[in-house]
mmCIF file of C-alpha atoms and ligand atoms in Angstrom:
data_model
loop_
_atom_site.group_PDB
_atom_site.id
_atom_site.type_symbol
_atom_site.label_atom_id
_atom_site.label_comp_id
_atom_site.label_asym_id
_atom_site.label_seq_id
_atom_site.Cartn_x
_atom_site.Cartn_y
_atom_site.Cartn_z
ATOM 1 C CA MET A 19 40.392 -43.493 -18.090
ATOM 2 C CA ASP A 20 37.199 -43.306 -19.805
ATOM 3 C CA LEU A 21 36.667 -39.833 -21.306
ATOM 4 C CA SER A 22 33.669 -40.574 -23.534
ATOM 5 C CA CYS A 23 31.277 -38.271 -21.819
ATOM 6 C CA PHE A 24 33.893 -35.270 -22.107
ATOM 7 C CA ARG A 25 34.659 -36.196 -25.732
ATOM 8 C CA GLU A 26 31.052 -36.520 -26.774
ATOM 9 C CA HIS A 27 29.393 -33.850 -24.663
ATOM 10 C CA GLY A 28 32.261 -31.413 -23.562
ATOM 11 C CA TYR A 29 31.786 -32.178 -19.857
ATOM 12 C CA GLN A 30 32.406 -35.138 -17.559
ATOM 13 C CA VAL A 31 32.085 -35.936 -13.843
ATOM 14 C CA PHE A 32 35.193 -37.628 -12.249
ATOM 15 C CA ARG A 33 34.522 -39.289 -8.947
ATOM 16 C CA GLY A 34 36.745 -39.726 -6.023
ATOM 17 C CA VAL A 35 39.499 -37.569 -7.394
ATOM 18 C CA PHE A 36 40.433 -35.677 -4.152
ATOM 19 C CA THR A 37 41.341 -37.474 -0.802
ATOM 20 C CA PRO A 38 39.037 -36.459 2.247
ATOM 21 C CA GLY A 39 42.295 -34.703 3.619
ATOM 22 C CA GLU A 40 42.591 -32.544 0.512
ATOM 23 C CA VAL A 41 38.870 -31.682 0.537
ATOM 24 C CA ALA A 42 38.796 -30.950 4.338
ATOM 25 C CA GLY A 43 41.899 -28.520 4.152
ATOM 26 C CA VAL A 44 40.392 -26.397 1.432
ATOM 27 C CA ARG A 45 36.958 -26.475 2.941
ATOM 28 C CA ALA A 46 38.121 -25.337 6.418
ATOM 29 C CA HIS A 47 40.025 -22.338 4.604
ATOM 30 C CA LEU A 48 37.023 -21.324 2.552
ATOM 31 C CA THR A 49 34.637 -21.818 5.484
ATOM 32 C CA GLY A 50 36.834 -19.563 7.582
ATOM 33 C CA ALA A 51 36.852 -16.763 4.799
ATOM 34 C CA MET A 52 33.117 -17.069 4.457
ATOM 35 C CA ARG A 53 32.425 -16.506 8.141
ATOM 36 C CA VAL A 54 34.434 -13.053 7.888
ATOM 37 C CA MET A 55 32.237 -12.328 4.920
ATOM 38 C CA LEU A 56 29.075 -13.320 6.547
ATOM 39 C CA ASP A 57 29.895 -11.015 9.608
ATOM 40 C CA GLU A 58 30.383 -8.007 7.337
ATOM 41 C CA LEU A 59 27.195 -8.721 5.538
ATOM 42 C CA HIS A 60 25.273 -8.877 8.665
ATOM 43 C CA ARG A 61 26.905 -5.787 9.960
ATOM 44 C CA THR A 62 25.944 -4.042 6.651
ATOM 45 C CA PHE A 63 22.486 -5.138 6.557
ATOM 46 C CA GLY A 64 21.744 -5.234 10.098
ATOM 47 C CA THR A 65 20.811 -8.833 10.013
ATOM 48 C CA ALA A 66 21.204 -11.653 12.631
ATOM 49 C CA ASP A 67 20.431 -14.911 10.623
ATOM 50 C CA GLU A 68 20.902 -16.309 7.035
ATOM 51 C CA ALA A 69 17.192 -16.094 6.104
ATOM 52 C CA GLY A 70 17.040 -12.221 7.126
ATOM 53 C CA LEU A 71 20.382 -11.840 5.139
ATOM 54 C CA CYS A 72 18.935 -13.406 2.078
ATOM 55 C CA ALA A 73 15.835 -11.220 2.247
ATOM 56 C CA ALA A 74 17.990 -8.252 2.832
ATOM 57 C CA ILE A 75 20.101 -9.193 -0.253
ATOM 58 C CA ASP A 76 16.905 -9.613 -2.256
ATOM 59 C CA ALA A 77 15.665 -6.224 -1.360
ATOM 60 C CA ALA A 78 19.052 -4.511 -2.317
ATOM 61 C CA THR A 79 19.399 -6.177 -5.708
ATOM 62 C CA GLY A 80 17.207 -5.443 -8.852
ATOM 63 C CA ALA A 81 17.668 -2.190 -10.490
ATOM 64 C CA ARG A 82 20.127 -0.808 -7.750
ATOM 65 C CA PHE A 83 22.501 -3.634 -7.872
ATOM 66 C CA GLU A 84 24.976 -2.332 -10.346
ATOM 67 C CA HIS A 85 25.286 0.882 -8.475
ATOM 68 C CA LEU A 86 26.234 -0.852 -5.219
ATOM 69 C CA ASP A 87 29.958 -0.892 -4.126
ATOM 70 C CA GLN A 88 31.841 -3.640 -5.941
ATOM 71 C CA ASN A 89 33.091 -5.389 -2.915
ATOM 72 C CA LEU A 90 29.695 -5.538 -1.495
ATOM 73 C CA ARG A 91 28.112 -6.876 -4.578
ATOM 74 C CA ASN A 92 30.755 -9.474 -4.737
ATOM 75 C CA MET A 93 30.041 -10.710 -1.210
ATOM 76 C CA MET A 94 26.198 -10.520 -1.919
ATOM 77 C CA SER A 95 26.546 -12.707 -4.822
ATOM 78 C CA GLY A 96 28.748 -15.266 -2.921
ATOM 79 C CA HIS A 97 32.217 -14.401 -4.315
ATOM 80 C CA PHE A 98 35.291 -15.046 -2.109
ATOM 81 C CA PRO A 99 37.729 -12.130 -1.931
ATOM 82 C CA LEU A 100 41.085 -12.221 -3.770
ATOM 83 C CA SER A 101 42.996 -12.858 -0.656
ATOM 84 C CA ALA A 102 41.120 -16.026 0.053
ATOM 85 C CA ARG A 103 41.503 -17.293 -3.556
ATOM 86 C CA LEU A 104 45.219 -16.563 -3.832
ATOM 87 C CA ASP A 105 45.909 -18.319 -0.344
ATOM 88 C CA PRO A 106 48.323 -21.185 -0.853
ATOM 89 C CA GLU A 107 45.715 -23.464 0.898
ATOM 90 C CA MET A 108 43.941 -23.402 -2.501
ATOM 91 C CA TRP A 109 46.919 -25.101 -4.053
ATOM 92 C CA ALA A 110 45.990 -28.414 -2.537
ATOM 93 C CA VAL A 111 43.638 -28.843 -5.494
ATOM 94 C CA PRO A 112 46.158 -28.401 -8.484
ATOM 95 C CA ARG A 113 48.715 -30.399 -6.164
ATOM 96 C CA ALA A 114 46.458 -33.231 -5.807
ATOM 97 C CA ALA A 115 47.729 -36.385 -7.617
ATOM 98 C CA GLY A 116 44.286 -37.531 -8.481
ATOM 99 C CA LEU A 117 43.519 -34.209 -10.429
ATOM 100 C CA ARG A 118 46.862 -34.562 -12.091
ATOM 101 C CA ARG A 119 45.947 -37.812 -13.594
ATOM 102 C CA VAL A 120 42.644 -36.506 -14.815
ATOM 103 C CA LEU A 121 44.200 -33.303 -16.349
ATOM 104 C CA GLU A 122 47.079 -35.209 -17.981
ATOM 105 C CA THR A 123 44.607 -37.511 -19.662
ATOM 106 C CA VAL A 124 41.978 -34.846 -20.702
ATOM 107 C CA LEU A 125 44.653 -32.375 -21.922
ATOM 108 C CA GLY A 126 47.141 -34.929 -23.302
ATOM 109 C CA ASP A 127 50.172 -33.275 -21.667
ATOM 110 C CA GLU A 128 52.268 -33.645 -18.684
ATOM 111 C CA ARG A 129 53.036 -30.019 -18.499
ATOM 112 C CA LEU A 130 50.191 -28.193 -16.890
ATOM 113 C CA PHE A 131 49.233 -24.682 -16.082
ATOM 114 C CA MET A 132 46.501 -23.164 -13.991
ATOM 115 C CA HIS A 133 44.929 -19.684 -14.382
ATOM 116 C CA MET A 134 45.341 -17.495 -11.232
ATOM 117 C CA PRO A 135 43.191 -16.915 -9.230
ATOM 118 C CA PRO A 136 40.462 -19.595 -9.134
ATOM 119 C CA THR A 137 36.890 -18.419 -8.480
ATOM 120 C CA SER A 138 35.514 -19.427 -5.238
ATOM 121 C CA ARG A 139 31.765 -19.290 -4.416
ATOM 122 C CA PHE A 140 29.297 -19.686 -1.533
ATOM 123 C CA VAL A 141 25.663 -20.020 -2.104
ATOM 124 C CA LEU A 142 23.627 -19.549 1.086
ATOM 125 C CA ALA A 143 20.445 -21.333 1.172
ATOM 126 C CA GLY A 144 17.864 -19.220 -0.528
ATOM 127 C CA ASN A 145 20.237 -16.570 -1.921
ATOM 128 C CA ARG A 146 18.714 -16.171 -5.322
ATOM 129 C CA HIS A 147 21.406 -13.683 -6.342
ATOM 130 C CA ALA A 148 24.564 -15.930 -6.422
ATOM 131 C CA GLY A 149 23.971 -17.711 -9.724
ATOM 132 C CA VAL A 150 25.734 -17.396 -12.947
ATOM 133 C CA PRO A 151 23.227 -17.317 -15.968
ATOM 134 C CA ALA A 152 23.845 -19.701 -18.812
ATOM 135 C CA HIS A 153 27.149 -19.138 -20.563
ATOM 136 C CA GLN A 154 30.256 -20.741 -22.283
ATOM 137 C CA ASP A 155 33.411 -20.299 -20.435
ATOM 138 C CA VAL A 156 35.127 -19.075 -23.587
ATOM 139 C CA SER A 157 33.115 -15.822 -23.175
ATOM 140 C CA TYR A 158 34.602 -15.115 -19.739
ATOM 141 C CA ASN A 159 38.171 -16.200 -20.676
ATOM 142 C CA PRO A 160 39.310 -14.731 -23.801
ATOM 143 C CA HIS A 161 42.888 -14.456 -22.405
ATOM 144 C CA MET A 162 43.479 -18.177 -22.781
ATOM 145 C CA THR A 163 43.738 -19.940 -26.255
ATOM 146 C CA ASP A 164 42.192 -23.188 -24.880
ATOM 147 C CA PHE A 165 41.528 -24.483 -21.426
ATOM 148 C CA VAL A 166 39.288 -26.728 -19.432
ATOM 149 C CA THR A 167 37.410 -25.667 -16.378
ATOM 150 C CA VAL A 168 37.483 -27.895 -13.281
ATOM 151 C CA TRP A 169 34.526 -27.235 -10.824
ATOM 152 C CA VAL A 170 35.204 -28.612 -7.324
ATOM 153 C CA PRO A 171 32.421 -28.708 -4.747
ATOM 154 C CA PHE A 172 33.305 -28.733 -0.899
ATOM 155 C CA THR A 173 29.773 -29.674 0.065
ATOM 156 C CA VAL A 174 27.349 -32.437 -1.226
ATOM 157 C CA ILE A 175 25.757 -31.291 -4.540
ATOM 158 C CA ASP A 176 22.248 -32.909 -4.624
ATOM 159 C CA GLU A 177 19.137 -32.155 -6.373
ATOM 160 C CA ARG A 178 18.275 -29.271 -3.753
ATOM 161 C CA CYS A 179 21.833 -28.002 -3.031
ATOM 162 C CA GLY A 180 22.379 -26.956 -6.630
ATOM 163 C CA GLY A 181 25.622 -26.796 -8.320
ATOM 164 C CA VAL A 182 26.019 -26.690 -12.144
ATOM 165 C CA MET A 183 23.633 -27.391 -14.976
ATOM 166 C CA VAL A 184 25.117 -28.535 -18.269
ATOM 167 C CA TYR A 185 23.156 -28.299 -21.520
ATOM 168 C CA GLU A 186 23.702 -31.244 -23.957
ATOM 169 C CA GLN A 187 24.389 -30.610 -27.540
ATOM 170 C CA THR A 188 26.122 -27.359 -26.837
ATOM 171 C CA ASN A 189 29.620 -28.524 -27.247
ATOM 172 C CA ARG A 190 30.224 -26.904 -30.632
ATOM 173 C CA PRO A 191 33.194 -24.547 -31.155
ATOM 174 C CA LEU A 192 30.944 -21.527 -31.606
ATOM 175 C CA GLU A 193 30.586 -18.779 -29.287
ATOM 176 C CA LEU A 194 26.854 -18.129 -28.784
ATOM 177 C CA LEU A 195 27.115 -14.660 -26.865
ATOM 178 C CA ALA A 196 26.070 -11.797 -29.298
ATOM 179 C CA ASP A 197 26.266 -8.893 -26.706
ATOM 180 C CA LYS A 198 29.497 -8.461 -24.926
ATOM 181 C CA GLY A 199 28.186 -5.529 -22.795
ATOM 182 C CA ARG A 200 28.739 -6.860 -19.355
ATOM 183 C CA LYS A 201 26.893 -5.794 -16.303
ATOM 184 C CA PHE A 202 27.745 -7.962 -13.472
ATOM 185 C CA TRP A 203 27.269 -11.119 -15.511
ATOM 186 C CA PHE A 204 27.003 -11.381 -19.162
ATOM 187 C CA GLU A 205 23.387 -11.918 -20.474
ATOM 188 C CA GLY A 206 22.354 -15.614 -20.276
ATOM 189 C CA VAL A 207 22.727 -17.519 -23.614
ATOM 190 C CA ASP A 208 19.717 -19.043 -25.133
ATOM 191 C CA THR A 209 19.744 -22.693 -24.016
ATOM 192 C CA GLY A 210 16.437 -23.279 -26.100
ATOM 193 C CA ALA A 211 14.709 -26.531 -25.572
ATOM 194 C CA ARG A 212 18.027 -28.485 -24.864
ATOM 195 C CA PRO A 213 17.873 -30.839 -21.832
ATOM 196 C CA GLY A 214 20.023 -29.829 -19.060
ATOM 197 C CA VAL A 215 21.789 -32.135 -16.886
ATOM 198 C CA HIS A 216 22.223 -31.267 -13.262
ATOM 199 C CA CYS A 217 25.601 -32.755 -12.102
ATOM 200 C CA THR A 218 25.113 -33.968 -8.638
ATOM 201 C CA MET A 219 28.304 -34.632 -6.859
ATOM 202 C CA ASP A 220 30.034 -35.448 -3.443
ATOM 203 C CA PRO A 221 33.072 -33.607 -2.124
ATOM 204 C CA GLY A 222 35.986 -35.270 -3.657
ATOM 205 C CA ASP A 223 34.331 -35.309 -7.059
ATOM 206 C CA CYS A 224 35.064 -32.682 -9.800
ATOM 207 C CA LEU A 225 33.224 -31.598 -12.882
ATOM 208 C CA VAL A 226 35.291 -30.817 -16.035
ATOM 209 C CA LEU A 227 33.995 -28.723 -18.791
ATOM 210 C CA ASN A 228 35.425 -27.693 -22.025
ATOM 211 C CA ARG A 229 35.429 -23.987 -22.964
ATOM 212 C CA TRP A 230 32.207 -24.352 -25.232
ATOM 213 C CA VAL A 231 29.546 -26.444 -23.380
ATOM 214 C CA VAL A 232 26.898 -24.152 -22.101
ATOM 215 C CA HIS A 233 26.270 -24.382 -18.327
ATOM 216 C CA ALA A 234 24.588 -22.505 -15.694
ATOM 217 C CA SER A 235 24.173 -22.378 -11.775
ATOM 218 C CA VAL A 236 21.437 -24.422 -10.107
ATOM 219 C CA PRO A 237 19.743 -22.459 -7.330
ATOM 220 C CA ASN A 238 20.294 -23.596 -3.830
ATOM 221 C CA THR A 239 16.767 -24.663 -2.496
ATOM 222 C CA SER A 240 18.317 -26.687 0.419
ATOM 223 C CA ASP A 241 18.854 -25.542 3.847
ATOM 224 C CA ARG A 242 22.629 -25.870 3.485
ATOM 225 C CA THR A 243 25.277 -23.407 2.213
ATOM 226 C CA ARG A 244 26.946 -24.494 -1.124
ATOM 227 C CA ILE A 245 30.738 -24.008 -1.431
ATOM 228 C CA SER A 246 32.598 -24.592 -4.596
ATOM 229 C CA THR A 247 35.629 -23.269 -6.548
ATOM 230 C CA ASP A 248 36.341 -23.408 -10.232
ATOM 231 C CA PHE A 249 39.715 -23.538 -11.654
ATOM 232 C CA ARG A 250 40.868 -23.385 -15.237
ATOM 233 C CA PHE A 251 43.803 -25.284 -16.561
ATOM 234 C CA PHE A 252 45.701 -25.331 -19.909
ATOM 235 C CA PRO A 253 48.504 -27.513 -21.490
ATOM 236 C CA SER A 254 51.907 -26.342 -22.542
ATOM 237 C CA ARG A 255 50.682 -25.934 -26.132
ATOM 238 C CA GLU A 256 48.275 -23.221 -25.138
ATOM 239 C CA LYS A 257 48.859 -19.558 -24.148
ATOM 240 C CA SER A 258 47.522 -17.215 -21.549
ATOM 241 C CA THR A 259 48.089 -13.312 -21.388
ATOM 242 C CA LYS A 260 47.063 -13.229 -17.658
ATOM 243 C CA HIS A 261 48.780 -14.578 -14.437
ATOM 244 C CA TYR A 262 48.950 -18.379 -14.198
ATOM 245 C CA LEU A 263 50.579 -21.139 -11.987
ATOM 246 C CA ASP A 264 53.313 -23.250 -13.395
ATOM 247 C CA MET A 265 52.312 -26.610 -12.004
ATOM 248 C CA GLN A 266 55.938 -27.930 -12.875
ATOM 249 C CA GLU A 267 57.796 -25.331 -10.916
ATOM 250 C CA TRP A 268 55.023 -24.231 -8.621
ATOM 251 C CA ARG A 269 55.487 -20.489 -9.235
ATOM 252 C CA VAL A 270 53.142 -17.888 -10.383
ATOM 253 C CA VAL A 271 53.964 -16.476 -13.793
ATOM 254 C CA ASN A 272 52.915 -12.874 -14.977
ATOM 255 C CA PRO A 273 53.087 -13.325 -18.861
ATOM 256 C CA SER A 274 53.404 -9.351 -19.303
ATOM 257 C CA ALA A 275 56.349 -9.158 -17.053
ATOM 258 C CA ALA A 276 57.966 -12.154 -18.791
ATOM 259 C CA ALA A 277 57.369 -10.752 -22.212
ATOM 260 C CA ALA A 278 58.889 -7.096 -21.075
HETATM 261 O O1 AKG B 330 29.667 -22.388 -9.452
HETATM 262 C C1 AKG B 330 28.639 -21.948 -10.142
HETATM 263 O O2 AKG B 330 27.514 -21.547 -9.689
HETATM 264 C C2 AKG B 330 28.843 -21.730 -11.599
HETATM 265 C C3 AKG B 330 30.164 -22.071 -12.038
HETATM 266 C C4 AKG B 330 30.458 -21.706 -13.485
HETATM 267 O O3 AKG B 330 29.629 -21.290 -14.134
HETATM 268 C C5 AKG B 330 31.715 -21.798 -13.985
HETATM 269 O O4 AKG B 330 32.653 -22.443 -13.391
HETATM 270 O O5 AKG B 330 32.049 -21.395 -15.231
#
């Protein structure tokens, strides 16, 4: 397996990793959960269609955003609830043989672990509030000693249905974030004049990132909803202080309970 892009730049797109059946199962699960959230958002804002909802989300954000209810803020910014992310339907991704081959090669280990829960997002066409500013994943995940992020789209990610932009030459083991005061997201890190690479992908592909490479969400300017999930994996030589899935025994481990 050619890992030259990952080794040199800290990220790589792997094509055709998941079977159509694996993609369809998880997509159906997430689409169902998204419909429930959309119903609730429409009820809350008194809207009837997605354009109206995006306009209402726009109006409700800005200075007041941080004072809104956490659950509402999560839905407005396209985050799936814990119940959807903990659902065993999501395990089709870590169980996929294609992904296992990629991870064993990238991480150099046959014993693999996945941080629980994964993060799933939906970005409505025109929702400007569902994007993560430029960051390194190390800043959001200090509980793991080392890991890779695997970003999996369940919809076509083309130039308009934005997914992730990766900034080249930001693959150095140096955390760039100075201010750890977190509002909803951390402040975006400075990407300077570095060229950004928008990783366009099809369902079945995945993007693997190391913990240092700077990346950001790309806005969705299409007329389609973007659905994706990001998973974090680590090999047996690394440690986590939060819940993880043992991908040998297929059980969730709580490290603090195990240590007690
Ligand atoms: O899905 C996105 O928009 C951003 C994902 C991301 O930044 C991450 O997985 O670290």
